[in-house]
Short mmCIF file of C-alpha atoms in Angstrom, two decimals:
data_model
loop_
_atom_site.label_atom_id
_atom_site.label_comp_id
_atom_site.label_asym_id
_atom_site.label_seq_id
_atom_site.Cartn_x
_atom_site.Cartn_y
_atom_site.Cartn_z
CA MET A 242 38.29 6.67 -46.15
CA VAL A 243 41.01 7.62 -48.17
CA ALA A 244 43.84 7.61 -46.61
CA GLU A 245 42.07 3.53 -45.73
CA LEU A 246 42.49 3.28 -49.42
CA GLN A 247 45.67 4.18 -49.94
CA GLU A 248 47.30 1.55 -47.36
CA THR A 249 45.19 -0.79 -48.58
CA VAL A 250 46.38 -0.37 -52.31
CA LYS A 251 50.21 0.21 -51.51
CA ARG A 252 49.33 -3.27 -49.30
CA LEU A 253 48.29 -5.54 -52.46
CA ARG A 254 50.48 -3.55 -54.49
CA SER A 255 53.29 -5.15 -52.58
CA ILE A 256 52.33 -8.58 -53.47
CA ARG A 257 53.46 -10.69 -56.13
CA GLY A 258 50.95 -10.98 -59.33
CA ALA A 259 48.55 -9.00 -57.00
CA LYS A 260 46.22 -7.46 -59.49
CA THR A 261 43.61 -9.76 -59.68
CA GLU A 262 43.34 -9.01 -55.64
CA ILE A 263 43.30 -5.78 -56.53
CA ASP A 264 41.06 -5.29 -59.27
CA ARG A 265 38.38 -7.71 -57.39
CA TRP A 266 39.33 -5.09 -54.40
CA PHE A 267 37.76 -2.34 -56.75
CA GLN A 268 34.52 -4.25 -57.57
CA ASN A 269 33.58 -5.05 -54.53
CA ASN A 270 34.28 -1.86 -52.04
CA ILE A 271 33.64 0.91 -55.07
CA PRO A 272 30.26 1.89 -55.61
CA ALA A 273 28.94 2.04 -59.30
CA VAL A 274 28.66 5.68 -59.73
CA ALA A 275 24.68 6.65 -60.83
CA THR A 276 23.81 8.97 -63.42
CA THR A 277 21.51 11.60 -63.20
CA GLU A 278 18.04 12.16 -64.82
CA ASN A 279 19.48 14.01 -67.37
CA GLU A 280 22.84 12.42 -67.75
CA ALA A 281 22.21 9.86 -70.69
CA PRO A 282 23.90 6.76 -70.73
CA ALA A 283 26.59 6.49 -73.53
CA ALA A 284 24.78 4.02 -75.55
CA HIS A 285 22.57 6.59 -76.56
CA SER A 286 22.43 7.89 -80.11
CA ARG A 287 22.24 11.32 -81.42
CA HIS A 288 18.56 10.89 -80.69
CA GLY A 289 18.35 11.53 -77.39
CA LYS A 290 15.02 9.37 -75.94
CA LYS A 291 12.66 8.60 -78.94
CA GLN A 292 12.40 5.01 -79.56
CA GLN A 293 13.21 3.23 -83.09
CA ARG A 294 10.69 2.48 -84.53
CA VAL A 295 10.49 0.27 -88.51
CA LEU A 296 7.13 0.92 -89.56
CA LEU A 297 5.35 -0.98 -92.81
CA VAL A 298 2.61 0.30 -94.12
CA GLY A 299 0.24 -1.52 -96.61
CA ASP A 300 -2.62 -2.90 -97.91
CA SER A 301 -3.99 -6.43 -97.40
CA LEU A 302 -1.55 -8.52 -99.79
CA LEU A 303 0.74 -7.14 -95.89
CA LYS A 304 -1.44 -9.79 -94.34
CA GLY A 305 0.63 -12.93 -93.40
CA THR A 306 3.85 -10.73 -93.22
CA LYS A 307 3.97 -9.86 -89.61
CA VAL A 308 6.19 -13.11 -88.37
CA PRO A 309 9.09 -12.43 -90.44
CA ILE A 310 9.77 -8.98 -90.37
CA CYS A 311 9.00 -8.41 -87.22
CA HIS A 312 11.21 -11.60 -85.61
CA PRO A 313 14.24 -8.94 -84.80
CA ASP A 314 12.63 -6.92 -82.73
CA ARG A 315 9.45 -6.62 -82.06
CA ALA A 316 8.59 -4.47 -79.98
CA SER A 317 10.56 -1.89 -82.24
CA TYR A 318 9.10 -3.83 -85.88
CA LYS A 319 5.27 -2.40 -86.86
CA VAL A 320 3.33 -3.72 -90.03
CA CYS A 321 0.31 -1.50 -90.14
CA CYS A 322 -2.15 -3.71 -92.37
CA LEU A 323 -4.87 -1.97 -93.86
CA LEU A 324 -7.37 -3.89 -95.70
CA GLY A 325 -8.95 -2.46 -98.94
CA THR A 326 -6.96 0.38 -98.07
CA LYS A 327 -5.73 2.57 -101.32
CA VAL A 328 -2.53 4.91 -101.75
CA ARG A 329 -4.32 8.03 -100.43
CA ASP A 330 -5.29 6.67 -97.54
CA VAL A 331 -2.08 5.99 -96.03
CA ALA A 332 -1.47 9.77 -96.00
CA ASP A 333 -4.21 10.68 -94.86
CA ARG A 334 -2.93 8.14 -91.80
CA VAL A 335 0.60 9.43 -92.07
CA PRO A 336 0.04 12.13 -89.16
CA GLN A 337 -1.49 9.64 -86.79
CA THR A 338 1.01 6.79 -87.81
CA VAL A 339 4.52 8.35 -87.63
CA LYS A 340 4.36 9.82 -84.11
CA ASN A 341 6.87 12.33 -83.85
CA THR A 342 8.00 10.77 -80.37
CA ASP A 343 9.65 8.44 -82.33
CA TYR A 344 12.61 7.90 -84.80
CA TYR A 345 11.99 5.60 -88.23
CA PRO A 346 15.09 4.96 -89.57
CA LEU A 347 12.96 2.79 -92.30
CA LEU A 348 9.05 3.85 -93.60
CA LEU A 349 8.11 1.04 -96.11
CA PHE A 350 5.21 1.65 -97.99
CA HIS A 351 3.01 -1.53 -100.26
CA VAL A 352 -0.25 0.09 -101.74
CA GLY A 353 -1.53 0.72 -105.00
CA MET A 354 -3.30 -2.70 -105.36
CA ASN A 355 -6.77 -1.02 -104.91
CA ASP A 356 -5.99 2.16 -106.94
CA THR A 357 -5.22 -0.23 -110.15
CA ALA A 358 -8.78 -1.86 -109.60
CA SER A 359 -11.06 1.33 -110.16
CA GLN A 360 -8.92 4.92 -110.48
CA ASN A 361 -7.08 6.43 -113.72
CA LEU A 362 -2.54 7.04 -113.75
CA GLY A 363 -3.67 10.25 -113.17
CA ARG A 364 -5.19 10.16 -109.79
CA ILE A 365 -3.06 7.26 -108.45
CA LYS A 366 0.58 9.12 -109.62
CA GLU A 367 -0.93 12.37 -107.38
CA ASP A 368 -1.96 10.67 -104.76
CA TYR A 369 1.62 8.98 -104.42
CA LYS A 370 2.71 12.60 -104.52
CA ALA A 371 0.30 13.91 -101.60
CA LEU A 372 2.30 10.53 -99.58
CA GLY A 373 5.37 11.82 -100.47
CA VAL A 374 5.18 15.25 -99.25
CA GLN A 375 4.02 13.34 -95.50
CA VAL A 376 7.18 11.35 -95.83
CA LYS A 377 9.90 13.48 -97.34
CA LYS A 378 11.79 14.10 -94.08
CA ILE A 379 11.91 10.90 -93.20
CA GLY A 380 13.95 7.41 -95.16
CA ALA A 381 11.06 6.07 -97.07
CA GLN A 382 11.36 3.35 -99.38
CA VAL A 383 8.47 1.88 -101.49
CA SER A 384 7.89 -0.88 -102.43
CA SER A 385 5.73 -2.10 -106.34
CA ILE A 386 2.51 -3.06 -107.11
CA LEU A 387 2.13 -6.79 -107.64
CA PRO A 388 1.23 -7.88 -110.63
CA VAL A 389 -2.36 -9.87 -110.33
CA ARG A 390 -3.89 -12.80 -112.59
CA GLY A 391 -7.27 -13.00 -114.32
CA LYS A 392 -8.06 -9.02 -114.45
CA GLY A 393 -7.80 -8.92 -118.07
CA THR A 394 -4.13 -6.98 -119.92
CA ALA A 395 -5.35 -3.52 -119.16
CA ARG A 396 -5.01 -3.53 -115.48
CA ASN A 397 -1.48 -5.45 -115.34
CA GLU A 398 0.06 -2.81 -118.08
CA GLN A 399 -1.62 -0.64 -115.54
CA ILE A 400 0.29 -2.19 -113.07
CA MET A 401 3.25 -1.85 -114.63
CA HIS A 402 3.28 1.74 -115.54
CA ILE A 403 2.44 2.79 -112.27
CA ASN A 404 5.52 0.04 -110.87
CA SER A 405 7.80 2.08 -113.54
CA TRP A 406 6.80 5.61 -112.76
CA LEU A 407 7.35 4.48 -109.12
CA HIS A 408 10.48 3.79 -109.77
CA GLY A 409 11.47 7.60 -110.87
CA TRP A 410 9.69 9.61 -108.38
CA CYS A 411 11.14 7.59 -106.09
CA HIS A 412 14.96 9.01 -107.13
CA CYS A 413 13.63 11.97 -108.45
CA GLU A 414 12.65 12.72 -104.54
CA GLY A 415 14.89 10.49 -102.89
CA PHE A 416 12.77 7.39 -101.96
CA GLY A 417 13.87 3.77 -102.16
CA PHE A 418 12.45 1.79 -104.72
CA TYR A 419 12.26 -2.14 -104.46
CA ASP A 420 11.72 -3.85 -107.21
CA ASN A 421 9.32 -6.79 -106.45
CA GLY A 422 9.23 -8.04 -110.92
CA THR A 423 6.87 -11.02 -111.53
CA PHE A 424 8.13 -13.26 -109.24
CA PHE A 425 5.34 -13.75 -107.59
CA ASP A 426 3.03 -14.31 -111.34
CA ASP A 427 3.24 -17.51 -110.74
CA TYR A 428 -0.14 -19.17 -109.96
CA GLY A 429 1.84 -21.41 -106.93
CA LEU A 430 2.54 -18.03 -105.20
CA LEU A 431 -1.77 -16.87 -105.58
CA GLU A 432 -4.98 -17.38 -104.14
CA ARG A 433 -7.68 -18.61 -105.67
CA ASP A 434 -8.73 -14.71 -106.43
CA GLU A 435 -5.54 -14.45 -108.09
CA ILE A 436 -4.96 -11.25 -106.59
CA HIS A 437 -3.81 -12.19 -103.07
CA LEU A 438 -0.59 -14.18 -102.04
CA SER A 439 -1.44 -17.39 -101.16
CA ARG A 440 0.15 -18.84 -97.69
CA ARG A 441 3.76 -19.79 -99.12
CA GLY A 442 3.67 -16.57 -101.52
CA LYS A 443 2.85 -14.46 -98.33
CA GLY A 444 5.71 -16.48 -96.39
CA ILE A 445 8.12 -15.43 -99.34
CA PHE A 446 7.19 -11.60 -99.53
CA GLY A 447 7.30 -11.65 -95.52
CA SER A 448 10.65 -12.97 -96.07
CA ARG A 449 11.59 -10.78 -99.35
CA LEU A 450 11.19 -6.95 -97.03
CA ALA A 451 12.27 -8.86 -94.31
CA ASN A 452 15.46 -9.09 -96.10
CA LEU A 453 14.71 -5.51 -98.24
CA MET A 454 14.43 -3.82 -94.47
CA LYS A 455 17.47 -5.75 -93.07
CA ARG A 456 19.37 -4.34 -96.07
CA ALA A 457 18.00 -0.66 -95.79
CA LEU A 458 19.50 -1.03 -92.48
CA ASN A 459 22.97 -2.05 -92.55
#
């Protein structure tokens, strides 16, 4: 087989401009080398066979944001919308939501609105700290709480206080912080309950979060 191969190559090389013909012959006659089960292809990352996941976890404000966020890769991107959830609830669910068998280059949280309706500032901060302990070794980011309307100035002042504290806390703990500011404090972006986002508001919110995730991954 080796002698026959050498003879064929020698004959082809004697022909002017035979490089293309040689390449074609090799492609048709030399079988591809198969990798063994324990031999990872060169394209695999340092994380081995772990599936890459980009996860967004939060409260009901995430409802309706799945399409723009998961558009790049529906298999790897996931939005976990937990209706009525609070920060402590999310912290308690992390062990079940974040799997050791997967690799998370980005884990984004948007939660806290429900806490500001019934919890005091000290309790909310402690619950965020508990969440931080759960995701300390992951590239986590926190999205600021959106302002609400029609619930009195006290609640919005509480939201502003928590967002300001979150900014500093995330910096100290090594987490990313995304400040939504007062962008959604607009009647055109809220539902009639003046808490949840309108259809247009959800679309804008989803697009902003999708852009945030894209920038974080790049």
